[in-house]
MMTF fields as JSON, N, C-alpha, C and O atoms, coordinates in Angstrom:
{
  "mmtfVersion": "1.0.0",
  "mmtfProducer": "UNKNOWN",
  "numBonds": 155,
  "numAtoms": 156,
  "numGroups": 39,
  "numChains": 1,
  "numModels": 1,
  "chainsPerModel": [1],
  "groupsPerChain": [39],
  "chainIdList": ["A"],
  "bondAtomList": [4, 2, 8, 6, 12, 10, 16, 14, 20, 18, 24, 22, 28, 26, 32, 30, 36, 34, 40, 38, 44, 42, 48, 46, 52, 50, 56, 54, 60, 58, 64, 62, 68, 66, 72, 70, 76, 74, 80, 78, 84, 82, 88, 86, 92, 90, 96, 94, 100, 98, 104, 102, 108, 106, 112, 110, 116, 114, 120, 118, 124, 122, 128, 126, 132, 130, 136, 134, 140, 138, 144, 142, 148, 146, 152, 150],
  "bondOrderList": [1, 1, 1, 1, 1, 1, 1, 1, 1, 1, 1, 1, 1, 1, 1, 1, 1, 1, 1, 1, 1, 1, 1, 1, 1, 1, 1, 1, 1, 1, 1, 1, 1, 1, 1, 1, 1, 1],
  "groupList": [{"groupName": "ARG", "atomNameList": ["N", "CA", "C", "O"], "elementList": ["N", "C", "C", "O"], "formalChargeList": [0, 0, 0, 0], "bondAtomList": [1, 0, 2, 1, 3, 2], "bondOrderList": [1, 1, 2], "singleLetterCode": "R", "chemCompType": "L-PEPTIDE LINKING"}, {"groupName": "CYS", "atomNameList": ["N", "CA", "C", "O"], "elementList": ["N", "C", "C", "O"], "formalChargeList": [0, 0, 0, 0], "bondAtomList": [1, 0, 2, 1, 3, 2], "bondOrderList": [1, 1, 2], "singleLetterCode": "C", "chemCompType": "L-PEPTIDE LINKING"}, {"groupName": "GLY", "atomNameList": ["N", "CA", "C", "O"], "elementList": ["N", "C", "C", "O"], "formalChargeList": [0, 0, 0, 0], "bondAtomList": [1, 0, 2, 1, 3, 2], "bondOrderList": [1, 1, 2], "singleLetterCode": "G", "chemCompType": "PEPTIDE LINKING"}, {"groupName": "THR", "atomNameList": ["N", "CA", "C", "O"], "elementList": ["N", "C", "C", "O"], "formalChargeList": [0, 0, 0, 0], "bondAtomList": [1, 0, 2, 1, 3, 2], "bondOrderList": [1, 1, 2], "singleLetterCode": "T", "chemCompType": "L-PEPTIDE LINKING"}, {"groupName": "VAL", "atomNameList": ["N", "CA", "C", "O"], "elementList": ["N", "C", "C", "O"], "formalChargeList": [0, 0, 0, 0], "bondAtomList": [1, 0, 2, 1, 3, 2], "bondOrderList": [1, 1, 2], "singleLetterCode": "V", "chemCompType": "L-PEPTIDE LINKING"}, {"groupName": "SER", "atomNameList": ["N", "CA", "C", "O"], "elementList": ["N", "C", "C", "O"], "formalChargeList": [0, 0, 0, 0], "bondAtomList": [1, 0, 2, 1, 3, 2], "bondOrderList": [1, 1, 2], "singleLetterCode": "S", "chemCompType": "L-PEPTIDE LINKING"}, {"groupName": "MET", "atomNameList": ["N", "CA", "C", "O"], "elementList": ["N", "C", "C", "O"], "formalChargeList": [0, 0, 0, 0], "bondAtomList": [1, 0, 2, 1, 3, 2], "bondOrderList": [1, 1, 2], "singleLetterCode": "M", "chemCompType": "L-PEPTIDE LINKING"}, {"groupName": "PHE", "atomNameList": ["N", "CA", "C", "O"], "elementList": ["N", "C", "C", "O"], "formalChargeList": [0, 0, 0, 0], "bondAtomList": [1, 0, 2, 1, 3, 2], "bondOrderList": [1, 1, 2], "singleLetterCode": "F", "chemCompType": "L-PEPTIDE LINKING"}, {"groupName": "HIS", "atomNameList": ["N", "CA", "C", "O"], "elementList": ["N", "C", "C", "O"], "formalChargeList": [0, 0, 0, 0], "bondAtomList": [1, 0, 2, 1, 3, 2], "bondOrderList": [1, 1, 2], "singleLetterCode": "H", "chemCompType": "L-PEPTIDE LINKING"}, {"groupName": "LEU", "atomNameList": ["N", "CA", "C", "O"], "elementList": ["N", "C", "C", "O"], "formalChargeList": [0, 0, 0, 0], "bondAtomList": [1, 0, 2, 1, 3, 2], "bondOrderList": [1, 1, 2], "singleLetterCode": "L", "chemCompType": "L-PEPTIDE LINKING"}, {"groupName": "GLU", "atomNameList": ["N", "CA", "C", "O"], "elementList": ["N", "C", "C", "O"], "formalChargeList": [0, 0, 0, 0], "bondAtomList": [1, 0, 2, 1, 3, 2], "bondOrderList": [1, 1, 2], "singleLetterCode": "E", "chemCompType": "L-PEPTIDE LINKING"}, {"groupName": "ILE", "atomNameList": ["N", "CA", "C", "O"], "elementList": ["N", "C", "C", "O"], "formalChargeList": [0, 0, 0, 0], "bondAtomList": [1, 0, 2, 1, 3, 2], "bondOrderList": [1, 1, 2], "singleLetterCode": "I", "chemCompType": "L-PEPTIDE LINKING"}, {"groupName": "GLN", "atomNameList": ["N", "CA", "C", "O"], "elementList": ["N", "C", "C", "O"], "formalChargeList": [0, 0, 0, 0], "bondAtomList": [1, 0, 2, 1, 3, 2], "bondOrderList": [1, 1, 2], "singleLetterCode": "Q", "chemCompType": "L-PEPTIDE LINKING"}, {"groupName": "ALA", "atomNameList": ["N", "CA", "C", "O"], "elementList": ["N", "C", "C", "O"], "formalChargeList": [0, 0, 0, 0], "bondAtomList": [1, 0, 2, 1, 3, 2], "bondOrderList": [1, 1, 2], "singleLetterCode": "A", "chemCompType": "L-PEPTIDE LINKING"}, {"groupName": "ASP", "atomNameList": ["N", "CA", "C", "O"], "elementList": ["N", "C", "C", "O"], "formalChargeList": [0, 0, 0, 0], "bondAtomList": [1, 0, 2, 1, 3, 2], "bondOrderList": [1, 1, 2], "singleLetterCode": "D", "chemCompType": "L-PEPTIDE LINKING"}],
  "groupTypeList": [0, 1, 1, 0, 2, 3, 4, 5, 4, 0, 6, 2, 5, 2, 5, 5, 5, 7, 8, 9, 4, 2, 3, 10, 11, 1, 12, 13, 10, 6, 5, 14, 0, 10, 12, 6, 2, 13, 9],
  "groupIdList": [1, 2, 3, 4, 5, 6, 7, 8, 9, 10, 11, 12, 13, 14, 15, 16, 17, 18, 19, 20, 21, 22, 23, 24, 25, 26, 27, 28, 29, 30, 31, 32, 33, 34, 35, 36, 37, 38, 39],
  "secStructList": [7, 7, 7, 1, 1, 3, 3, 3, 3, 3, 3, 7, 1, 1, 7, 3, 3, 3, 3, 3, 3, 6, 1, 7, 7, 7, 7, 7, 7, 7, 7, 2, 2, 2, 2, 2, 2, 2, 7],
  "xCoordList": [2.539, 2.418, 1.029, 0.301, 0.679, -0.665, -0.795, 0.184, -2.025, -2.273, -1.914, -1.586, -1.981, -1.658, -2.819, -3.978, -2.507, -3.55, -3.046, -1.876, -3.933, -3.538, -3.423, -4.398, -2.234, -2.019, -1.91, -1.044, -2.792, -2.732, -2.284, -2.978, -1.12, -0.576, -0.893, -0.5, -1.612, -1.931, -1.162, -1.302, -0.355, 0.431, -0.2, -0.16, -0.783, -1.436, -0.535, 0.688, -1.125, -0.353, 0.371, -0.089, 1.493, 2.266, 1.549, 1.969, 0.46, -0.29, -0.273, -0.483, -0.026, -0.019, -1.18, -1.284, -2.051, -3.207, -3.01, -2.63, -3.278, -3.115, -4.486, -5.32, -4.723, -6.017, -5.797, -5.14, -6.346, -6.177, -7.442, -8.539, -7.273, -8.418, -8.657, -7.742, -9.871, -10.202, -9.793, -9.991, -9.223, -8.802, -9.144, -9.686, -8.831, -9.14, -8.234, -7.111, -8.74, -7.951, -7.162, -7.744, -5.852, -5.035, -4.002, -3.446, -3.753, -2.763, -1.503, -1.484, -0.459, 0.79, 1.771, 1.866, 2.503, 3.492, 4.787, 5.654, 4.897, 6.081, 6.745, 6.085, 8.047, 8.786, 8.522, 8.071, 8.801, 8.58, 9.393, 8.941, 10.597, 11.463, 10.831, 10.898, 10.216, 9.586, 8.377, 8.084, 7.677, 6.51, 6.937, 6.284, 8.024, 8.512, 8.999, 8.812, 9.628, 10.146, 9.025, 9.149, 7.916, 6.796, 6.187, 5.686, 6.236, 5.685, 6.646, 6.371],
  "yCoordList": [-9.238, -8.326, -8.399, -9.374, -7.351, -7.298, -8.223, -8.784, -8.361, -9.227, -8.489, -7.302, -9.203, -8.577, -7.73, -8.015, -6.701, -5.824, -4.397, -4.126, -3.488, -2.089, -1.485, -1.434, -1.032, -0.498, 1.018, 1.577, 1.668, 3.129, 3.506, 3.232, 4.134, 4.471, 5.918, 6.842, 6.098, 7.458, 7.754, 7.05, 8.795, 9.145, 10.353, 11.464, 10.129, 11.221, 11.739, 11.749, 12.165, 12.705, 11.567, 11.074, 11.156, 10.076, 8.746, 7.757, 8.72, 7.469, 7.047, 7.867, 5.782, 5.294, 4.339, 3.324, 4.656, 3.808, 3.043, 3.613, 1.739, 0.925, 0.594, 0.003, 0.97, 0.698, -0.184, 0.217, -1.379, -2.286, -2.281, -2.541, -1.982, -1.936, -3.311, -3.912, -3.805, -5.106, -6.239, -7.41, -5.9, -6.935, -6.499, -5.414, -7.335, -7.0, -5.879, -5.711, -5.117, -4.021, -4.537, -4.988, -4.473, -4.97, -3.931, -3.238, -3.828, -2.88, -3.653, -4.44, -3.416, -4.134, -3.252, -2.049, -3.883, -3.131, -3.09, -3.953, -2.067, -1.949, -0.605, 0.382, -0.584, 0.663, 1.584, 1.136, 2.863, 3.816, 3.416, 3.567, 2.903, 2.501, 1.343, 1.281, 0.426, -0.723, -0.254, -0.784, 0.748, 1.279, 1.891, 1.685, 2.636, 3.269, 2.202, 2.322, 1.152, 0.078, -0.76, -1.301, -0.867, -1.674, -1.052, -1.76, 0.276, 0.948, 0.814, 1.316],
  "zCoordList": [3.221, 2.083, 1.49, 1.674, 0.777, 0.21, -0.991, -1.483, -1.442, -2.586, -3.868, -3.846, -4.978, -6.257, -6.742, -6.44, -7.485, -8.004, -8.08, -7.809, -8.448, -8.555, -7.166, -6.416, -6.835, -5.493, -5.525, -6.198, -4.794, -4.705, -3.306, -2.326, -3.216, -1.901, -1.558, -2.271, -0.451, -0.012, 1.262, 2.261, 1.22, 2.395, 3.074, 2.545, 4.253, 4.974, 6.078, 5.933, 7.17, 8.288, 8.994, 10.024, 8.44, 9.047, 8.941, 9.543, 8.172, 8.009, 6.551, 5.657, 6.316, 4.936, 4.726, 5.415, 3.782, 3.517, 2.215, 1.193, 2.274, 1.066, 0.493, 1.178, -0.756, -1.384, -2.6, -3.561, -2.553, -3.693, -4.54, -4.045, -5.821, -6.721, -7.326, -7.889, -7.214, -7.789, -6.869, -7.195, -5.72, -4.785, -3.372, -3.162, -2.42, -1.038, -0.542, -1.018, 0.42, 0.977, 2.17, 3.157, 2.08, 3.174, 3.568, 2.715, 4.849, 5.343, 5.696, 6.642, 4.926, 5.156, 5.907, 5.668, 6.827, 7.593, 6.796, 6.937, 5.955, 5.115, 5.359, 5.684, 5.199, 5.383, 4.203, 3.149, 4.377, 3.294, 2.075, 0.94, 2.316, 1.205, 0.447, -0.78, 1.187, 0.536, -0.261, -1.333, 0.273, -0.421, -1.746, -2.769, -1.731, -2.95, -3.922, -5.133, -3.382, -4.224, -4.806, -5.904, -4.059, -4.518, -5.773, -6.646, -5.853, -7.013, -8.175, -9.265]
}
């Protein structure tokens, strides 16, 4: 899982990009449901 911080989830063409503000950028293998739950 990604580190703590502001997480901005961008859903593109079947691609999900994770952008962490103030922290390192990490791509976590999470299901769409987990992404929605993370927010």
